[in-house]
């Protein structure tokens, strides 16, 4: 075989290794049998029906959806504001400011979760959805910032001054020039941060208390029993996340202008 | 004299420890075409940006008529600018770009805005591409959109920051003519920043020459050309050969390549340093010695053709380069090969002595 073929074979192997568990999860979520084993026990939607009838799963699902919706808006707003201050202003301590803004994803989530637990208990927020939301905003904002910063880097430094020069105040310029220019990155930021928040487990597990989000609920289910319902939930979570990521991928601004 | 439309009073700009503009005072008359020129980093663009309100002066004052606008934000100044980079709004159509300024003013209703933008699109010959996105346009077309966008506001003062330097030579000449025509038709005051003296001299009523943050000279092209204020201006304009020497009696200057009589400009002071400018178009060349006064012997280096003129470069005995401009037809008289010896002379009335000190 030629080198190119070896490369192709190797690539296929790697993707199989990554995707097989996910594929089997999806496949067995439609299996009528109780246990995920071959032979295939026939097609069934009963596990999906079961999770929709399980109040705790339904509640977790809606909580996760609400949290990710709010988080995506807050995190993208903060990400935009951070990226814009970096673009427009020069100030002392700009480098540490940016480093701190980009820091959260580099901290192990376990440490982050513990830190938030101890902080939120001091301010009496533990066990509330607000705590989960605040935690997720911290984790998600840097992703939105990175996307929007990339977009702003492509904006000519003369564009905003040109708008001011034509009589547009800073505020009018922000709305009529800067935000429209950043819109692809803002939409991509909304999608990515929603995806990250939707399947984030560790922070939610530490601070959610009884307000379980879907990933936390899944773990609780797993601890009690191994049920094919897990496969059904897993498939749903996977498709929601992958859809959001795909949306982000499609609208992420390219180099081309 | 009429009241100036724009006054810069002891205007100054520092960036940290660097001085971009030393205290500078100048006035601009209503309706004039003033070009500010100088090499890059001379402070011309900084000055324009301060006038537009995009840079805050470190000291000094800017007045529009009698109104102090030094601290006014840019959107309240009504002095639209044409940018070297065009700075068009990339996600808008040509028409939306031209309407942008009118939209901000709010005193224009939509139909009024449409009509006005339409007029300017028409006037600058870009109406056919009104609904195209600006990134589909060529450089020359973009520059027209930028001009229309600024002029649609019908300002009293138009600021232009090297608007033609991104265009190729042919288009540049065409736009030069168009800018000059527009200036004549509209009666608007043009403040034009450029590093190109040919642009400045071709269009401006007056030119202001800056160097390293100092205003060197301000005056008509003719004044600057004929009577440069100092050595920098003379070198920047580049129309003369510069020879330094010591002043003597009766307009005489002693130099390393001979003693000359220089009757124009400031009379040389005996015993003092004297800088003589010999206009390149005042020099006569001959193959043999003529015995004329103000003559030098030189080595022919090279020639450059520009239109109907030819510029010859000669080397004098003290390694000074001499520039001689002749009509093509005059060149037929004398055949030169690089390395040839040639004799040059010029009338005493043409040699100009700079003011020293």
Coordinates of C-alpha atoms in Angstrom, one line a residue:
Chain A
X1 CA 0.0 0.0 0.0
X2 CA 1.1 3.5 -0.6
X3 CA 1.7 6.0 2.1
X4 CA -1.5 7.8 1.2
X5 CA -3.5 4.7 1.6
X6 CA -1.9 3.9 5.0
X7 CA -2.8 7.5 6.0
X8 CA -6.4 7.0 4.9
X9 CA -6.7 3.7 6.7
X10 CA -5.2 5.2 9.9
X11 CA -7.6 8.1 9.7
X12 CA -10.6 5.8 9.3
X13 CA -9.4 3.7 12.3
X14 CA -9.1 6.8 14.5
X15 CA -12.5 8.0 13.6
X16 CA -14.0 4.5 14.2
X17 CA -12.3 4.5 17.7
X18 CA -13.9 7.9 18.5
X19 CA -17.3 7.4 17.0
X20 CA -18.1 3.7 17.7
X21 CA -19.2 4.3 21.3
X22 CA -21.5 7.2 20.2
X23 CA -22.9 5.1 17.3
X24 CA -23.5 2.1 19.5
X25 CA -25.2 4.5 22.0
X26 CA -27.6 5.7 19.4
X27 CA -28.2 2.3 17.9
X28 CA -28.9 0.6 21.3
X29 CA -31.3 3.5 22.3
X30 CA -33.6 2.0 19.7
X31 CA -33.1 -1.6 20.9
X32 CA -36.2 -3.3 22.4
X33 CA -34.0 -5.5 24.7
X34 CA -33.2 -4.6 28.3
X35 CA -29.5 -5.1 27.8
X36 CA -27.2 -3.6 25.2
X37 CA -26.1 -6.8 23.6
X38 CA -26.3 -8.6 20.3
X39 CA -28.4 -10.0 18.7
X40 CA -30.5 -7.0 18.2
X41 CA -33.8 -7.3 20.0
X42 CA -35.9 -5.3 17.5
X43 CA -36.6 -1.6 16.9
X44 CA -38.4 0.3 19.6
X45 CA -39.0 3.8 20.8
X46 CA -40.0 2.7 24.3
X47 CA -36.9 4.0 26.0
X48 CA -37.6 7.4 24.6
X49 CA -41.2 7.1 25.7
X50 CA -39.8 6.1 29.2
X51 CA -37.6 9.2 29.5
X52 CA -40.4 11.5 28.5
X53 CA -42.6 10.0 31.1
X54 CA -39.8 10.3 33.8
X55 CA -40.5 13.6 35.5
X56 CA -37.0 14.0 36.9
X57 CA -35.5 13.6 33.4
X58 CA -38.0 15.9 31.9
X59 CA -37.3 18.5 34.6
X60 CA -33.5 18.1 34.1
X61 CA -33.9 18.5 30.3
X62 CA -35.9 21.8 30.6
X63 CA -33.5 23.1 33.2
X64 CA -30.5 22.4 31.0
X65 CA -32.3 24.1 28.1
X66 CA -33.1 27.1 30.1
X67 CA -29.6 27.3 31.6
X68 CA -27.9 27.0 28.2
X69 CA -30.2 29.7 26.7
X70 CA -29.5 32.2 29.4
X71 CA -25.8 31.3 29.6
X72 CA -25.3 31.7 25.9
X73 CA -26.7 35.2 25.9
X74 CA -24.8 36.3 29.0
X75 CA -21.5 34.6 28.0
X76 CA -21.7 36.0 24.4
X77 CA -22.4 39.5 25.7
X78 CA -19.4 39.3 28.1
X79 CA -17.3 37.8 25.4
X80 CA -18.2 40.6 23.0
X81 CA -17.5 43.3 25.6
X82 CA -14.1 41.7 26.4
X83 CA -13.1 41.3 22.8
X84 CA -14.2 44.9 22.0
X85 CA -12.3 46.5 24.8
X86 CA -9.2 44.6 23.5
X87 CA -9.9 45.9 20.0
X88 CA -10.7 49.5 20.7
X89 CA -8.7 50.5 23.8
X90 CA -5.1 50.4 24.9
X91 CA -4.6 50.5 28.7
X92 CA -2.2 49.6 31.4
X93 CA -2.6 46.0 32.4
X94 CA -4.2 45.0 29.1
X95 CA -2.2 41.8 28.9
X96 CA -3.1 40.5 32.3
X97 CA -6.7 41.5 31.6
X98 CA -6.8 39.3 28.5
X99 CA -5.0 36.5 30.2
X100 CA -7.6 36.5 33.0
X101 CA -10.4 36.7 30.5
X102 CA -9.1 33.6 28.7
X103 CA -8.2 31.7 31.8
X104 CA -11.3 29.7 32.9
X105 CA -11.0 26.9 30.2
X106 CA -7.4 26.2 31.4
X107 CA -8.4 25.5 35.0
X108 CA -9.3 21.8 35.6
X109 CA -13.1 21.7 35.9
X110 CA -12.9 19.8 39.2
X111 CA -11.0 22.7 40.7
X112 CA -13.4 25.2 39.1
X113 CA -16.4 23.2 40.5
X114 CA -15.0 23.0 44.0
X115 CA -14.1 26.7 44.0
X116 CA -17.5 27.7 42.8
X117 CA -19.2 25.4 45.4
X118 CA -17.3 27.1 48.2
X119 CA -17.9 30.6 46.8
X120 CA -21.6 30.1 46.1
X121 CA -22.1 28.7 49.6
X122 CA -20.6 31.9 51.0
X123 CA -23.1 33.9 49.1
X124 CA -26.0 31.5 49.7
X125 CA -26.5 30.6 46.0
X126 CA -25.7 26.8 46.2
X127 CA -28.5 24.7 45.0
X128 CA -30.0 27.4 42.7
X129 CA -30.1 27.6 38.9
X130 CA -28.5 31.0 39.2
X131 CA -25.4 29.3 40.6
X132 CA -25.3 26.9 37.6
X133 CA -25.8 29.8 35.2
X134 CA -23.1 31.9 36.8
X135 CA -20.7 28.9 36.8
X136 CA -21.4 28.2 33.1
X137 CA -21.0 31.8 32.1
X138 CA -17.5 31.7 33.6
X139 CA -16.6 28.7 31.6
X140 CA -18.3 29.8 28.3
X141 CA -17.5 33.5 28.0
X142 CA -13.9 32.8 26.8
X143 CA -15.1 30.8 23.9
X144 CA -17.4 33.6 22.7
X145 CA -14.6 36.1 23.3
X146 CA -12.1 34.1 21.2
X147 CA -14.6 33.9 18.2
X148 CA -15.5 37.6 18.3
X149 CA -11.9 38.7 18.8
X150 CA -11.0 36.9 15.6
X151 CA -13.7 38.6 13.7
X152 CA -12.8 42.1 15.1
X153 CA -9.2 41.5 14.1
X154 CA -10.3 41.5 10.5
X155 CA -12.2 44.9 10.9
X156 CA -10.1 47.8 9.5
X157 CA -9.2 50.1 12.3
X158 CA -10.5 53.0 10.2
X159 CA -14.1 51.8 10.0
X160 CA -15.3 53.0 13.3
X161 CA -13.6 56.4 13.2
X162 CA -15.1 56.7 9.7
X163 CA -18.6 56.3 11.2
X164 CA -17.9 58.8 14.0
X165 CA -16.5 61.2 11.4
X166 CA -19.8 60.9 9.4
X167 CA -21.8 62.0 12.5
X168 CA -22.5 58.7 14.2
X169 CA -22.0 58.7 18.0
X170 CA -20.2 55.9 19.6
X171 CA -23.4 54.2 20.5
X172 CA -24.9 54.6 17.0
X173 CA -21.6 53.3 15.5
X174 CA -21.7 50.3 17.8
X175 CA -25.2 49.4 16.6
X176 CA -24.9 50.2 12.9
X177 CA -21.3 49.2 12.2
X178 CA -19.6 47.1 14.9
X179 CA -22.3 44.7 15.8
X180 CA -23.4 44.0 12.2
X181 CA -19.8 43.3 11.4
X182 CA -19.4 40.9 14.3
X183 CA -22.8 39.3 13.7
X184 CA -21.5 36.0 12.3
X185 CA -19.2 35.6 15.2
X186 CA -21.9 36.6 17.7
X187 CA -24.2 33.9 16.3
X188 CA -21.5 31.3 16.4
X189 CA -20.7 32.4 19.9
X190 CA -24.3 31.9 21.0
X191 CA -24.4 28.4 19.5
X192 CA -21.0 27.3 20.9
X193 CA -21.7 28.6 24.4
X194 CA -25.1 27.0 24.4
X195 CA -23.6 23.7 23.4
X196 CA -20.8 23.9 26.1
X197 CA -23.4 24.8 28.8
X198 CA -25.9 22.2 27.7
X199 CA -23.7 19.2 28.4
X200 CA -21.4 20.6 31.1
X201 CA -21.4 18.2 34.0
X202 CA -18.8 19.0 36.7
X203 CA -19.7 22.5 37.7
X204 CA -23.4 21.7 37.5
X205 CA -22.9 18.6 39.7
X206 CA -21.1 20.7 42.4
X207 CA -23.5 23.6 42.6
X208 CA -26.9 22.5 41.3
X209 CA -28.1 20.7 44.5
X210 CA -31.7 19.6 43.9
X211 CA -31.9 21.7 40.7
X212 CA -30.3 18.9 38.6
X213 CA -29.4 19.7 35.0
X214 CA -29.7 16.8 32.5
X215 CA -26.0 15.6 32.7
X216 CA -26.3 15.5 36.5
X217 CA -29.6 13.6 36.2
X218 CA -28.0 11.1 33.8
X219 CA -25.2 10.4 36.3
X220 CA -27.7 9.9 39.1
X221 CA -29.6 7.4 36.9
X222 CA -26.4 5.5 36.1
X223 CA -25.5 5.2 39.7
X224 CA -28.9 3.6 40.6
X225 CA -29.2 1.2 37.6
X226 CA -28.0 0.6 34.1
X227 CA -31.0 1.2 32.0
X228 CA -31.3 1.6 28.2
X229 CA -33.0 4.9 29.0
X230 CA -29.4 6.3 29.4
X231 CA -28.8 5.5 25.7
X232 CA -31.9 7.4 24.8
X233 CA -31.0 10.5 26.9
X234 CA -27.4 10.3 25.6
X235 CA -28.5 10.3 22.0
X236 CA -30.7 13.3 22.6
X237 CA -28.0 15.2 24.4
X238 CA -25.5 14.3 21.6
X239 CA -27.8 15.5 18.8
X240 CA -28.6 18.8 20.5
X241 CA -24.9 19.5 21.2
X242 CA -23.7 18.4 17.8
X243 CA -26.4 20.5 16.1
X244 CA -25.3 23.6 18.0
X245 CA -21.6 23.0 17.2
X246 CA -22.5 22.4 13.6
X247 CA -24.4 25.7 13.5
X248 CA -21.4 27.5 15.0
X249 CA -19.1 25.8 12.5
X250 CA -21.1 26.9 9.5
X251 CA -21.5 30.5 10.5
X252 CA -18.0 31.0 12.0
X253 CA -16.5 33.8 9.8
X254 CA -13.9 32.6 7.4
X255 CA -10.8 34.4 6.3
X256 CA -12.5 35.3 3.0
X257 CA -14.0 38.7 2.9
Chain B
X1 CA -8.4 89.7 5.1
X2 CA -11.6 87.7 5.6
X3 CA -12.1 85.7 8.8
X4 CA -10.5 82.2 8.5
X5 CA -12.9 79.3 8.5
X6 CA -10.4 77.1 10.5
X7 CA -7.7 78.2 12.9
X8 CA -5.1 76.0 14.5
X9 CA -3.6 77.9 17.4
X10 CA -0.4 76.6 18.9
X11 CA -1.7 73.1 18.3
X12 CA 0.5 70.4 19.7
X13 CA 0.5 66.6 19.9
X14 CA 2.7 64.3 21.9
X15 CA 2.6 60.5 21.9
X16 CA 4.4 59.6 25.1
X17 CA 7.8 61.1 24.8
X18 CA 7.5 61.5 21.0
X19 CA 6.3 64.8 19.6
X20 CA 4.2 64.3 16.5
X21 CA 3.5 68.0 16.2
X22 CA 5.3 70.9 17.8
X23 CA 3.2 74.0 18.5
X24 CA 1.8 75.0 15.2
X25 CA -0.4 77.9 14.2
X26 CA -2.0 78.2 10.9
X27 CA -5.3 79.5 9.4
X28 CA -7.4 78.2 6.5
X29 CA -9.5 80.5 4.4
X30 CA -13.0 79.6 3.3
X31 CA -13.1 77.9 0.0
X32 CA -9.3 77.3 -0.3
X33 CA -7.6 74.1 -1.2
X34 CA -4.8 73.6 1.3
X35 CA -2.4 70.7 1.0
X36 CA -0.4 69.6 3.9
X37 CA 2.6 67.7 2.8
X38 CA 5.8 66.2 4.1
X39 CA 7.6 62.9 4.4
X40 CA 5.9 60.1 6.4
X41 CA 6.0 60.8 10.2
X42 CA 6.1 64.6 9.7
X43 CA 2.9 65.2 11.6
X44 CA 0.5 65.9 8.7
X45 CA -1.9 63.0 9.3
X46 CA -1.9 63.6 13.0
X47 CA -2.8 67.2 12.4
X48 CA -5.7 66.2 10.1
X49 CA -6.9 63.6 12.7
X50 CA -6.9 66.3 15.4
X51 CA -9.0 68.5 13.1
X52 CA -11.4 65.7 12.6
X53 CA -11.5 65.0 16.4
X54 CA -10.0 61.5 16.1
X55 CA -6.9 62.5 18.1
X56 CA -6.9 64.7 21.2
X57 CA -4.4 67.6 21.0
X58 CA -1.9 67.7 23.8
X59 CA -2.1 71.5 23.8
X60 CA -3.5 74.4 21.7
X61 CA -6.8 75.1 20.1
X62 CA -8.8 74.4 17.0
X63 CA -11.4 76.9 16.0
X64 CA -14.1 76.5 13.3
X65 CA -15.0 80.1 12.5
X66 CA -15.3 81.5 16.1
X67 CA -16.3 78.3 17.7
X68 CA -13.7 76.4 19.8
X69 CA -14.0 72.8 18.7
X70 CA -10.9 71.5 20.3
X71 CA -12.8 69.2 22.6
X72 CA -15.8 68.4 20.5
X73 CA -16.3 64.7 19.7
X74 CA -15.8 63.8 16.0
X75 CA -19.5 63.2 15.3
X76 CA -20.4 66.8 16.2
X77 CA -17.8 68.4 13.9
X78 CA -19.3 68.1 10.5
X79 CA -16.0 67.6 8.7
X80 CA -16.2 64.4 6.8
X81 CA -13.0 62.7 5.8
X82 CA -11.9 60.7 2.7
X83 CA -9.5 58.0 3.9
X84 CA -6.5 56.5 2.3
X85 CA -7.9 53.0 3.1
X86 CA -11.4 54.3 1.8
X87 CA -12.8 52.9 5.1
X88 CA -16.1 52.0 3.4
X89 CA -18.6 49.9 5.4
X90 CA -17.9 46.5 3.9
X91 CA -21.3 44.9 4.5
X92 CA -23.3 47.7 3.0
X93 CA -24.2 48.6 -0.6
X94 CA -22.8 51.6 -2.3
X95 CA -26.0 53.5 -1.7
X96 CA -26.2 52.6 2.0
X97 CA -22.6 53.8 2.4
X98 CA -23.5 57.2 0.8
X99 CA -26.6 57.5 2.8
X100 CA -24.9 56.6 6.1
X101 CA -24.0 60.2 7.1
X102 CA -27.3 61.6 6.1
X103 CA -29.0 58.9 8.2
X104 CA -27.1 60.0 11.3
X105 CA -28.1 63.6 10.9
X106 CA -31.8 62.8 11.4
X107 CA -32.8 66.1 9.8
X108 CA -33.2 64.2 6.5
X109 CA -36.3 62.2 6.0
X110 CA -36.0 59.0 3.9
X111 CA -37.1 60.3 0.5
X112 CA -34.9 63.4 1.0
X113 CA -32.0 61.1 1.9
X114 CA -32.6 58.9 -1.2
X115 CA -32.8 61.8 -3.5
X116 CA -29.6 63.4 -2.1
X117 CA -27.6 60.2 -2.1
X118 CA -28.9 59.6 -5.7
X119 CA -27.6 63.0 -6.8
X120 CA -24.1 62.4 -5.5
X121 CA -24.0 58.9 -6.9
X122 CA -24.9 60.5 -10.2
X123 CA -22.4 63.3 -9.9
X124 CA -19.5 61.0 -9.1
X125 CA -20.5 58.6 -11.9
X126 CA -21.2 55.6 -9.7
X127 CA -25.0 55.5 -9.9
X128 CA -24.8 52.3 -12.0
X129 CA -23.3 50.4 -9.1
X130 CA -25.5 51.8 -6.4
X131 CA -26.9 48.5 -5.3
X132 CA -23.6 46.6 -5.4
X133 CA -21.6 45.7 -2.3
X134 CA -18.5 47.8 -1.9
X135 CA -16.2 44.8 -1.9
X136 CA -17.2 44.2 -5.5
X137 CA -15.7 47.5 -6.6
X138 CA -12.3 48.5 -7.9
X139 CA -10.0 50.9 -6.1
X140 CA -11.0 53.8 -8.2
X141 CA -14.7 53.1 -7.7
X142 CA -14.3 52.7 -4.0
X143 CA -12.6 56.1 -3.8
X144 CA -15.6 57.7 -5.6
X145 CA -17.9 56.1 -3.2
X146 CA -15.8 57.4 -0.3
X147 CA -16.0 60.9 -1.9
X148 CA -19.7 60.7 -2.4
X149 CA -20.2 59.5 1.1
X150 CA -18.4 62.5 2.5
X151 CA -19.8 65.1 0.1
X152 CA -23.4 64.0 0.5
X153 CA -23.2 65.7 3.9
X154 CA -22.6 69.0 2.1
X155 CA -19.9 70.0 4.5
X156 CA -18.1 73.3 4.7
X157 CA -14.8 71.6 5.1
X158 CA -13.7 68.3 3.5
X159 CA -10.7 66.4 4.9
X160 CA -8.7 64.2 2.6
X161 CA -6.0 61.9 4.0
X162 CA -3.8 60.7 1.1
X163 CA -6.9 59.8 -0.8
X164 CA -5.1 58.9 -4.0
X165 CA -2.0 57.1 -2.8
X166 CA -3.6 53.6 -3.2
X167 CA -4.5 54.2 -6.8
X168 CA -2.3 53.5 -9.8
X169 CA -0.7 56.4 -11.6
X170 CA -3.2 56.7 -14.5
X171 CA -6.2 56.8 -12.2
X172 CA -4.4 59.1 -9.8
X173 CA -4.1 61.8 -12.5
X174 CA -7.7 61.3 -13.5
X175 CA -8.9 61.7 -9.9
X176 CA -6.6 64.7 -9.3
X177 CA -8.4 66.5 -12.2
X178 CA -11.8 65.4 -10.8
X179 CA -11.0 66.6 -7.3
X180 CA -9.8 69.9 -8.6
X181 CA -13.0 70.3 -10.6
X182 CA -15.2 69.4 -7.7
X183 CA -13.4 71.9 -5.5
X184 CA -14.0 74.6 -8.0
X185 CA -17.7 73.7 -8.5
X186 CA -18.6 73.2 -4.8
X187 CA -16.7 76.1 -3.2
X188 CA -16.0 73.8 -0.2
X189 CA -12.8 74.1 1.7
X190 CA -10.5 71.2 1.0
X191 CA -7.8 70.2 3.5
X192 CA -5.6 67.6 1.8
X193 CA -2.8 65.6 3.3
X194 CA -0.3 64.0 1.0
X195 CA 3.3 63.0 0.8
X196 CA 3.4 63.7 -3.0
X197 CA 4.4 67.1 -4.0
X198 CA 3.1 66.6 -7.5
X199 CA -0.4 66.1 -6.2
X200 CA -0.1 69.0 -3.8
X201 CA 1.3 71.3 -6.5
X202 CA -1.2 70.2 -9.1
X203 CA -4.3 70.9 -7.0
X204 CA -3.7 73.1 -4.0
X205 CA -4.0 76.9 -3.7
X206 CA -1.6 76.8 -0.9
X207 CA 0.7 74.1 0.5
X208 CA 2.0 73.7 4.0
X209 CA 5.2 71.7 4.3
X210 CA 5.9 69.8 7.5
X211 CA 9.0 68.0 8.7
X212 CA 9.4 66.2 12.0
X213 CA 6.5 68.0 13.5
X214 CA 7.5 71.5 12.5
X215 CA 5.7 73.6 9.9
X216 CA 8.5 74.5 7.5
X217 CA 6.7 76.8 5.1
X218 CA 3.2 77.7 4.0
X219 CA 2.4 79.4 0.7
X220 CA 1.3 79.0 -2.9
X221 CA 3.0 76.4 -5.0
X222 CA 4.8 79.1 -6.8
X223 CA 6.1 80.7 -3.6
X224 CA 7.3 77.4 -2.2
X225 CA 8.9 76.5 -5.6
X226 CA 10.5 79.9 -6.2
X227 CA 11.4 80.9 -2.7
X228 CA 11.8 77.9 -0.4
X229 CA 12.1 79.0 3.3
X230 CA 15.0 76.6 4.1
X231 CA 17.1 73.8 2.9
X232 CA 14.6 71.1 3.9
X233 CA 11.9 72.7 1.7
X234 CA 14.4 73.1 -1.2
X235 CA 15.4 69.4 -0.9
X236 CA 11.8 68.3 -0.5
X237 CA 10.6 70.2 -3.6
X238 CA 13.7 68.9 -5.3
X239 CA 13.7 71.5 -8.1
X240 CA 17.2 72.8 -7.6
X241 CA 20.8 71.8 -7.1
X242 CA 22.0 72.9 -3.7
X243 CA 25.5 74.2 -3.2
X244 CA 26.9 75.6 0.0
X245 CA 29.7 78.1 0.3
X246 CA 30.8 81.3 2.0
X247 CA 29.3 84.7 1.3
X248 CA 31.4 87.4 -0.3
X249 CA 30.8 90.9 -1.5
X250 CA 28.4 91.8 -4.4
X251 CA 26.2 88.7 -4.2
X252 CA 29.2 86.5 -4.6
X253 CA 29.4 83.0 -3.0
X254 CA 32.7 81.1 -2.8
X255 CA 32.2 77.3 -3.0
X256 CA 34.4 74.2 -3.5
X257 CA 33.5 74.2 -7.2
X258 CA 34.0 77.8 -8.0
X259 CA 32.8 81.3 -7.2
X260 CA 29.3 82.3 -8.3
X261 CA 27.1 85.3 -8.4
X262 CA 23.6 84.7 -6.9
X263 CA 21.2 87.6 -7.2
X264 CA 17.9 86.1 -6.2
X265 CA 16.8 85.5 -2.6
X266 CA 18.6 86.8 0.4
X267 CA 21.9 88.6 -0.3
X268 CA 24.8 86.4 1.0
X269 CA 26.5 87.9 4.1
X270 CA 30.3 88.2 3.7
X271 CA 32.1 85.6 5.7
X272 CA 28.9 83.7 6.6
X273 CA 27.5 80.4 5.4
X274 CA 25.5 80.8 2.2
X275 CA 23.3 78.1 0.5
X276 CA 22.7 78.6 -3.2
X277 CA 19.9 77.0 -5.1
X278 CA 20.3 76.6 -8.8
X279 CA 17.0 75.8 -10.4
X280 CA 17.3 72.8 -12.6
X281 CA 15.5 74.5 -15.5
X282 CA 17.8 77.5 -15.5
X283 CA 20.9 75.6 -16.4
X284 CA 22.4 75.6 -19.9
X285 CA 24.7 72.8 -21.0
X286 CA 27.4 72.8 -23.6
X287 CA 30.1 70.4 -24.8
X288 CA 32.8 73.0 -24.8
X289 CA 33.8 75.7 -22.4
X290 CA 31.8 78.9 -23.1
X291 CA 33.6 81.3 -20.8
X292 CA 30.3 82.4 -19.3
X293 CA 30.1 83.3 -15.6
X294 CA 28.5 80.9 -13.1
X295 CA 29.9 77.9 -14.9
X296 CA 31.0 74.5 -13.7
X297 CA 32.6 71.5 -15.2
X298 CA 30.8 68.2 -14.5
X299 CA 30.6 64.6 -15.3
X300 CA 27.4 63.3 -16.9
X301 CA 25.8 60.5 -14.9
X302 CA 22.4 59.5 -16.3
X303 CA 19.2 60.9 -17.7
X304 CA 15.5 60.4 -16.9
X305 CA 12.6 61.1 -19.4
X306 CA 9.3 62.4 -18.2
X307 CA 7.0 63.6 -20.9
X308 CA 8.5 66.3 -23.0
X309 CA 11.2 67.0 -20.4
X310 CA 14.4 65.2 -19.7
X311 CA 16.2 65.4 -16.4
X312 CA 20.0 65.0 -16.5
X313 CA 22.1 64.2 -13.5
X314 CA 25.6 65.5 -13.4
X315 CA 28.4 65.1 -10.8
X316 CA 30.4 68.1 -9.7
X317 CA 34.0 68.0 -8.6
X318 CA 33.0 68.0 -4.9
X319 CA 30.6 65.0 -5.5
X320 CA 27.5 67.3 -5.3
X321 CA 24.8 65.9 -7.7
X322 CA 23.5 68.5 -10.1
X323 CA 20.1 68.2 -11.6
X324 CA 19.4 69.8 -15.0
X325 CA 16.0 69.9 -16.7
X326 CA 15.8 70.4 -20.5
X327 CA 13.2 70.2 -23.2
X328 CA 13.5 67.0 -25.3
X329 CA 14.3 69.2 -28.3
X330 CA 17.2 70.9 -26.6
X331 CA 18.8 67.5 -26.0
X332 CA 19.2 67.1 -29.7
X333 CA 21.9 69.8 -29.6
X334 CA 24.1 67.8 -27.3
X335 CA 24.9 64.1 -27.3
X336 CA 26.1 62.7 -24.0
X337 CA 27.4 59.3 -22.9
X338 CA 27.7 58.5 -19.2
X339 CA 31.1 59.6 -18.1
X340 CA 31.4 62.5 -20.5
X341 CA 32.6 65.8 -19.3
X342 CA 30.1 68.6 -19.8
X343 CA 30.0 72.4 -19.0
X344 CA 27.0 73.9 -17.3
X345 CA 26.2 77.6 -16.6
X346 CA 23.3 79.6 -15.4
X347 CA 22.3 83.3 -15.1
X348 CA 23.1 85.1 -11.8
X349 CA 19.5 86.2 -11.6
X350 CA 18.2 82.6 -11.3
X351 CA 20.5 81.5 -8.5
X352 CA 18.7 81.8 -5.2
X353 CA 20.3 82.3 -1.8
X354 CA 18.5 80.8 1.2
X355 CA 17.9 82.9 4.3
X356 CA 20.3 81.6 7.0
X357 CA 19.5 81.2 10.7

